[in-house]
PDB file of C-alpha atoms and ligand atoms in Angstrom:
ATOM      1  CA  MET A   1       0.000   0.000   0.000  1.00  0.00           C
ATOM      2  CA  LYS A   2       1.218   3.457  -0.839  1.00  0.00           C
ATOM      3  CA  GLU A   3       2.207   5.534   2.178  1.00  0.00           C
ATOM      4  CA  TYR A   4      -0.493   8.209   2.377  1.00  0.00           C
ATOM      5  CA  LEU A   5       1.853  10.871   3.691  1.00  0.00           C
ATOM      6  CA  TYR A   6       4.480  10.445   0.960  1.00  0.00           C
ATOM      7  CA  PRO A   7       4.363  12.423  -2.274  1.00  0.00           C
ATOM      8  CA  ASP A   8       5.137  10.839  -5.638  1.00  0.00           C
ATOM      9  CA  VAL A   9       7.513  13.686  -6.401  1.00  0.00           C
ATOM     10  CA  TYR A  10       9.257  16.259  -4.198  1.00  0.00           C
ATOM     11  CA  VAL A  11      10.564  19.457  -5.820  1.00  0.00           C
ATOM     12  CA  GLU A  12      11.943  22.786  -4.694  1.00  0.00           C
ATOM     13  CA  SER A  13       9.324  24.845  -6.559  1.00  0.00           C
ATOM     14  CA  ILE A  14       6.553  24.474  -9.137  1.00  0.00           C
ATOM     15  CA  LEU A  15       9.031  26.053 -11.561  1.00  0.00           C
ATOM     16  CA  ASP A  16      11.186  22.903 -11.298  1.00  0.00           C
ATOM     17  CA  LEU A  17       8.441  20.496 -12.387  1.00  0.00           C
ATOM     18  CA  PRO A  18       9.362  18.397 -15.421  1.00  0.00           C
ATOM     19  CA  LEU A  19       6.215  19.219 -17.407  1.00  0.00           C
ATOM     20  CA  GLY A  20       7.188  17.123 -20.430  1.00  0.00           C
ATOM     21  CA  LYS A  21       7.790  14.033 -18.288  1.00  0.00           C
ATOM     22  CA  LEU A  22       4.541  14.519 -16.374  1.00  0.00           C
ATOM     23  CA  TYR A  23       2.638  14.772 -19.655  1.00  0.00           C
ATOM     24  CA  GLN A  24       4.292  11.579 -20.907  1.00  0.00           C
ATOM     25  CA  TYR A  25       3.354   9.928 -17.632  1.00  0.00           C
ATOM     26  CA  GLY A  26      -0.288  10.729 -18.416  1.00  0.00           C
ATOM     27  CA  ILE A  27      -0.849  13.779 -16.247  1.00  0.00           C
ATOM     28  CA  ARG A  28      -3.222  16.260 -17.920  1.00  0.00           C
ATOM     29  CA  ALA A  29      -4.413  18.445 -15.047  1.00  0.00           C
ATOM     30  CA  PHE A  30      -3.076  20.133 -11.923  1.00  0.00           C
ATOM     31  CA  ILE A  31      -4.919  20.918  -8.709  1.00  0.00           C
ATOM     32  CA  MET A  32      -2.760  23.661  -7.246  1.00  0.00           C
ATOM     33  CA  ASP A  33      -2.527  24.852  -3.683  1.00  0.00           C
ATOM     34  CA  LEU A  34      -2.253  28.635  -3.344  1.00  0.00           C
ATOM     35  CA  ASP A  35      -0.484  29.763  -0.160  1.00  0.00           C
ATOM     36  CA  ASN A  36       3.234  29.029  -0.179  1.00  0.00           C
ATOM     37  CA  THR A  37       2.911  27.004  -3.393  1.00  0.00           C
ATOM     38  CA  VAL A  38       1.923  29.689  -5.946  1.00  0.00           C
ATOM     39  CA  THR A  39       2.286  32.807  -3.784  1.00  0.00           C
ATOM     40  CA  GLU A  40       3.656  33.736  -0.389  1.00  0.00           C
ATOM     41  CA  TRP A  41       1.176  33.170   2.411  1.00  0.00           C
ATOM     42  CA  ASN A  42      -1.728  35.648   2.264  1.00  0.00           C
ATOM     43  CA  SER A  43      -0.129  37.608  -0.549  1.00  0.00           C
ATOM     44  CA  CYS A  44      -1.828  38.253  -3.875  1.00  0.00           C
ATOM     45  CA  GLU A  45       1.446  38.967  -5.603  1.00  0.00           C
ATOM     46  CA  VAL A  46       2.344  36.425  -8.262  1.00  0.00           C
ATOM     47  CA  ARG A  47       5.936  36.498  -9.483  1.00  0.00           C
ATOM     48  CA  ASP A  48       6.544  36.984 -13.215  1.00  0.00           C
ATOM     49  CA  GLU A  49       8.212  33.562 -13.431  1.00  0.00           C
ATOM     50  CA  VAL A  50       5.061  31.955 -12.054  1.00  0.00           C
ATOM     51  CA  VAL A  51       2.866  33.772 -14.596  1.00  0.00           C
ATOM     52  CA  ALA A  52       5.183  32.585 -17.391  1.00  0.00           C
ATOM     53  CA  TRP A  53       5.179  29.042 -15.967  1.00  0.00           C
ATOM     54  CA  MET A  54       1.384  29.015 -15.875  1.00  0.00           C
ATOM     55  CA  GLN A  55       1.305  30.034 -19.539  1.00  0.00           C
ATOM     56  CA  GLU A  56       3.661  27.175 -20.393  1.00  0.00           C
ATOM     57  CA  VAL A  57       1.424  24.764 -18.478  1.00  0.00           C
ATOM     58  CA  LYS A  58      -1.559  25.858 -20.582  1.00  0.00           C
ATOM     59  CA  ASP A  59       0.420  25.875 -23.853  1.00  0.00           C
ATOM     60  CA  ARG A  60       1.436  22.264 -23.215  1.00  0.00           C
ATOM     61  CA  GLY A  61      -2.231  21.327 -22.963  1.00  0.00           C
ATOM     62  CA  PHE A  62      -2.600  20.882 -19.207  1.00  0.00           C
ATOM     63  CA  LYS A  63      -5.653  22.067 -17.310  1.00  0.00           C
ATOM     64  CA  ALA A  64      -5.203  23.732 -13.928  1.00  0.00           C
ATOM     65  CA  CYS A  65      -7.342  24.773 -10.986  1.00  0.00           C
ATOM     66  CA  ILE A  66      -6.447  26.405  -7.681  1.00  0.00           C
ATOM     67  CA  ALA A  67      -7.835  24.638  -4.610  1.00  0.00           C
ATOM     68  CA  SER A  68      -7.284  26.641  -1.439  1.00  0.00           C
ATOM     69  CA  ASN A  69      -8.612  26.461   2.092  1.00  0.00           C
ATOM     70  CA  ASN A  70      -8.378  30.247   2.119  1.00  0.00           C
ATOM     71  CA  GLY A  71     -11.427  32.467   1.459  1.00  0.00           C
ATOM     72  CA  ARG A  72     -12.866  33.500  -1.898  1.00  0.00           C
ATOM     73  CA  GLU A  73     -11.656  37.101  -1.895  1.00  0.00           C
ATOM     74  CA  ARG A  74      -8.101  36.001  -1.366  1.00  0.00           C
ATOM     75  CA  VAL A  75      -8.183  33.264  -4.000  1.00  0.00           C
ATOM     76  CA  VAL A  76     -10.164  34.965  -6.765  1.00  0.00           C
ATOM     77  CA  ALA A  77      -7.576  37.680  -7.480  1.00  0.00           C
ATOM     78  CA  VAL A  78      -4.749  35.231  -8.034  1.00  0.00           C
ATOM     79  CA  ALA A  79      -6.872  32.779 -10.042  1.00  0.00           C
ATOM     80  CA  GLU A  80      -8.127  35.546 -12.316  1.00  0.00           C
ATOM     81  CA  GLY A  81      -4.591  36.871 -12.727  1.00  0.00           C
ATOM     82  CA  LEU A  82      -3.456  33.434 -13.858  1.00  0.00           C
ATOM     83  CA  GLY A  83      -6.582  32.842 -15.926  1.00  0.00           C
ATOM     84  CA  ILE A  84      -7.544  29.574 -14.249  1.00  0.00           C
ATOM     85  CA  PRO A  85     -10.593  28.436 -12.224  1.00  0.00           C
ATOM     86  CA  PHE A  86     -10.520  27.994  -8.450  1.00  0.00           C
ATOM     87  CA  VAL A  87     -12.148  26.338  -5.468  1.00  0.00           C
ATOM     88  CA  SER A  88     -11.943  28.420  -2.281  1.00  0.00           C
ATOM     89  CA  LYS A  89     -12.666  27.319   1.293  1.00  0.00           C
ATOM     90  CA  ALA A  90     -11.899  23.920  -0.165  1.00  0.00           C
ATOM     91  CA  GLY A  91     -11.574  22.041   3.123  1.00  0.00           C
ATOM     92  CA  LYS A  92      -8.475  20.024   2.189  1.00  0.00           C
ATOM     93  CA  PRO A  93      -7.646  17.234   3.067  1.00  0.00           C
ATOM     94  CA  ARG A  94     -11.306  16.238   2.697  1.00  0.00           C
ATOM     95  CA  ARG A  95     -12.158  14.373  -0.496  1.00  0.00           C
ATOM     96  CA  ARG A  96     -14.827  16.876  -1.428  1.00  0.00           C
ATOM     97  CA  ALA A  97     -12.209  19.582  -1.957  1.00  0.00           C
ATOM     98  CA  PHE A  98     -10.463  17.546  -4.639  1.00  0.00           C
ATOM     99  CA  GLN A  99     -13.700  16.254  -6.146  1.00  0.00           C
ATOM    100  CA  ARG A 100     -14.869  19.835  -6.664  1.00  0.00           C
ATOM    101  CA  ALA A 101     -11.605  20.771  -8.380  1.00  0.00           C
ATOM    102  CA  LEU A 102     -11.812  17.720 -10.674  1.00  0.00           C
ATOM    103  CA  GLN A 103     -15.379  18.634 -11.519  1.00  0.00           C
ATOM    104  CA  VAL A 104     -14.435  22.244 -12.336  1.00  0.00           C
ATOM    105  CA  MET A 105     -11.761  21.028 -14.776  1.00  0.00           C
ATOM    106  CA  GLY A 106     -13.742  18.079 -16.095  1.00  0.00           C
ATOM    107  CA  SER A 107     -10.752  15.863 -15.294  1.00  0.00           C
ATOM    108  CA  ALA A 108     -10.388  12.305 -14.046  1.00  0.00           C
ATOM    109  CA  ALA A 109      -8.464  11.465 -10.867  1.00  0.00           C
ATOM    110  CA  ASP A 110      -5.971   9.191 -12.651  1.00  0.00           C
ATOM    111  CA  GLU A 111      -4.813  11.999 -14.972  1.00  0.00           C
ATOM    112  CA  THR A 112      -4.557  14.671 -12.298  1.00  0.00           C
ATOM    113  CA  ALA A 113      -1.722  15.756 -10.022  1.00  0.00           C
ATOM    114  CA  VAL A 114      -2.096  17.790  -6.867  1.00  0.00           C
ATOM    115  CA  ILE A 115       0.681  20.276  -6.103  1.00  0.00           C
ATOM    116  CA  GLY A 116       1.108  21.666  -2.602  1.00  0.00           C
ATOM    117  CA  ASP A 117       3.485  22.510   0.227  1.00  0.00           C
ATOM    118  CA  GLN A 118       1.642  20.758   3.071  1.00  0.00           C
ATOM    119  CA  ILE A 119       1.813  17.042   3.769  1.00  0.00           C
ATOM    120  CA  PHE A 120      -1.296  16.874   5.969  1.00  0.00           C
ATOM    121  CA  THR A 121      -3.610  18.727   3.601  1.00  0.00           C
ATOM    122  CA  ASP A 122      -2.324  18.593   0.002  1.00  0.00           C
ATOM    123  CA  ILE A 123      -0.443  15.292  -0.020  1.00  0.00           C
ATOM    124  CA  LEU A 124      -2.607  13.272   2.369  1.00  0.00           C
ATOM    125  CA  GLY A 125      -5.806  14.455   0.669  1.00  0.00           C
ATOM    126  CA  GLY A 126      -4.430  13.864  -2.825  1.00  0.00           C
ATOM    127  CA  ASN A 127      -3.190  10.362  -2.035  1.00  0.00           C
ATOM    128  CA  ARG A 128      -6.535   9.391  -0.507  1.00  0.00           C
ATOM    129  CA  MET A 129      -8.208  10.477  -3.748  1.00  0.00           C
ATOM    130  CA  GLY A 130      -5.787   8.448  -5.862  1.00  0.00           C
ATOM    131  CA  LEU A 131      -4.208  11.534  -7.385  1.00  0.00           C
ATOM    132  CA  PHE A 132      -0.544  11.877  -8.333  1.00  0.00           C
ATOM    133  CA  THR A 133       0.999  13.991  -5.563  1.00  0.00           C
ATOM    134  CA  ILE A 134       3.720  16.619  -5.797  1.00  0.00           C
ATOM    135  CA  LEU A 135       5.222  18.213  -2.680  1.00  0.00           C
ATOM    136  CA  VAL A 136       6.994  21.568  -2.991  1.00  0.00           C
ATOM    137  CA  VAL A 137       9.169  23.408  -0.494  1.00  0.00           C
ATOM    138  CA  PRO A 138       7.096  26.280   0.991  1.00  0.00           C
ATOM    139  CA  ILE A 139       7.908  29.636  -0.651  1.00  0.00           C
ATOM    140  CA  ASN A 140       8.099  31.481   2.653  1.00  0.00           C
ATOM    141  CA  LYS A 141       8.255  30.659   6.355  1.00  0.00           C
ATOM    142  CA  ARG A 142       5.713  33.333   7.390  1.00  0.00           C
ATOM    143  CA  GLU A 143       2.370  31.583   7.640  1.00  0.00           C
ATOM    144  CA  PHE A 144      -0.847  30.839   9.497  1.00  0.00           C
ATOM    145  CA  ILE A 145      -0.240  29.849  13.148  1.00  0.00           C
ATOM    146  CA  GLY A 146      -2.185  26.572  12.748  1.00  0.00           C
ATOM    147  CA  THR A 147       0.080  25.667   9.868  1.00  0.00           C
ATOM    148  CA  ARG A 148       3.173  26.357  11.968  1.00  0.00           C
ATOM    149  CA  VAL A 149       2.001  23.771  14.501  1.00  0.00           C
ATOM    150  CA  MET A 150       1.467  21.192  11.738  1.00  0.00           C
ATOM    151  CA  ARG A 151       4.965  21.884  10.439  1.00  0.00           C
ATOM    152  CA  LYS A 152       6.435  20.285  13.568  1.00  0.00           C
ATOM    153  CA  PHE A 153       4.707  17.029  12.637  1.00  0.00           C
ATOM    154  CA  GLU A 154       5.729  17.488   9.038  1.00  0.00           C
ATOM    155  CA  ILE A 155       9.402  17.576  10.011  1.00  0.00           C
ATOM    156  CA  MET A 156       9.073  14.017  11.302  1.00  0.00           C
ATOM    157  CA  VAL A 157       7.365  12.835   8.131  1.00  0.00           C
ATOM    158  CA  LEU A 158       9.905  14.662   5.965  1.00  0.00           C
ATOM    159  CA  ARG A 159      12.649  12.622   7.612  1.00  0.00           C
ATOM    160  CA  ASN A 160      10.909   9.447   6.453  1.00  0.00           C
ATOM    161  CA  ILE A 161      10.343  10.922   3.004  1.00  0.00           C
ATOM    162  CA  ARG A 162      14.098  11.534   2.698  1.00  0.00           C
ATOM    163  CA  LYS A 163      14.658   7.869   3.563  1.00  0.00           C
ATOM    164  CA  ALA A 164      12.056   6.861   0.967  1.00  0.00           C
ATOM    165  CA  ILE A 165      13.874   8.991  -1.614  1.00  0.00           C
ATOM    166  CA  LYS A 166      17.105   7.087  -0.853  1.00  0.00           C
ATOM    167  CA  GLN A 167      15.252   3.795  -1.295  1.00  0.00           C
ATOM    168  CA  GLY A 168      13.748   5.033  -4.561  1.00  0.00           C
ATOM    169  CA  ASP A 169      10.131   5.057  -3.321  1.00  0.00           C
ATOM    170  CA  VAL A 170       9.786   8.830  -3.823  1.00  0.00           C
ATOM    171  CA  ASN A 171      11.137  10.605  -6.881  1.00  0.00           C
ATOM    172  CA  SER A 172      13.145  13.589  -5.636  1.00  0.00           C
ATOM    173  CA  LEU A 173      13.951  16.421  -7.981  1.00  0.00           C
ATOM    174  CA  LEU A 174      15.263  18.632  -5.201  1.00  0.00           C
ATOM    175  CA  ASN A 175      18.421  20.467  -6.139  1.00  0.00           C
ATOM    176  CA  ASP A 176      20.535  19.303  -3.233  1.00  0.00           C
TER     177      ASP A 176
HETATM  178 MG1  LIG B   1      -0.026  25.881   1.148  1.00  0.00          MG
END
């Protein structure tokens, strides 16, 4: 059985994702976390590189949707800026959050990857739904207090993920 807390791939940033390889692997859609994956926590600023990356994602024929536990007002600005749909107050890691995103894109679970910086929401939820899961290093350390508490648990899981990378169970594309 696949370890529910382990991602399929671990990368430094969304910008490092091997889009060509993912497409070959059969991935056609991305469910993207917002805070600390696409932008800094609670910031609406999207870096130029991220805008360019999003365009490349679309040009290559992928669909994308933001799924965030944050509120609508916060999410809508970024989603509109990137020209992609969104699900706000998603309630990750609950299945419903991911089901709604799949529905919005008209995508099937087995062709969809979830991208996020949190093991206990993005990765756990994605694995339970049978999605391909991609963990990224959080953009910034400044974040919601509840998240900071979860990070302490994440550190323990990350240790095991590093072991799994050594054993070849997780595909690491981290530049270290
Ligand atoms: Mg996040």
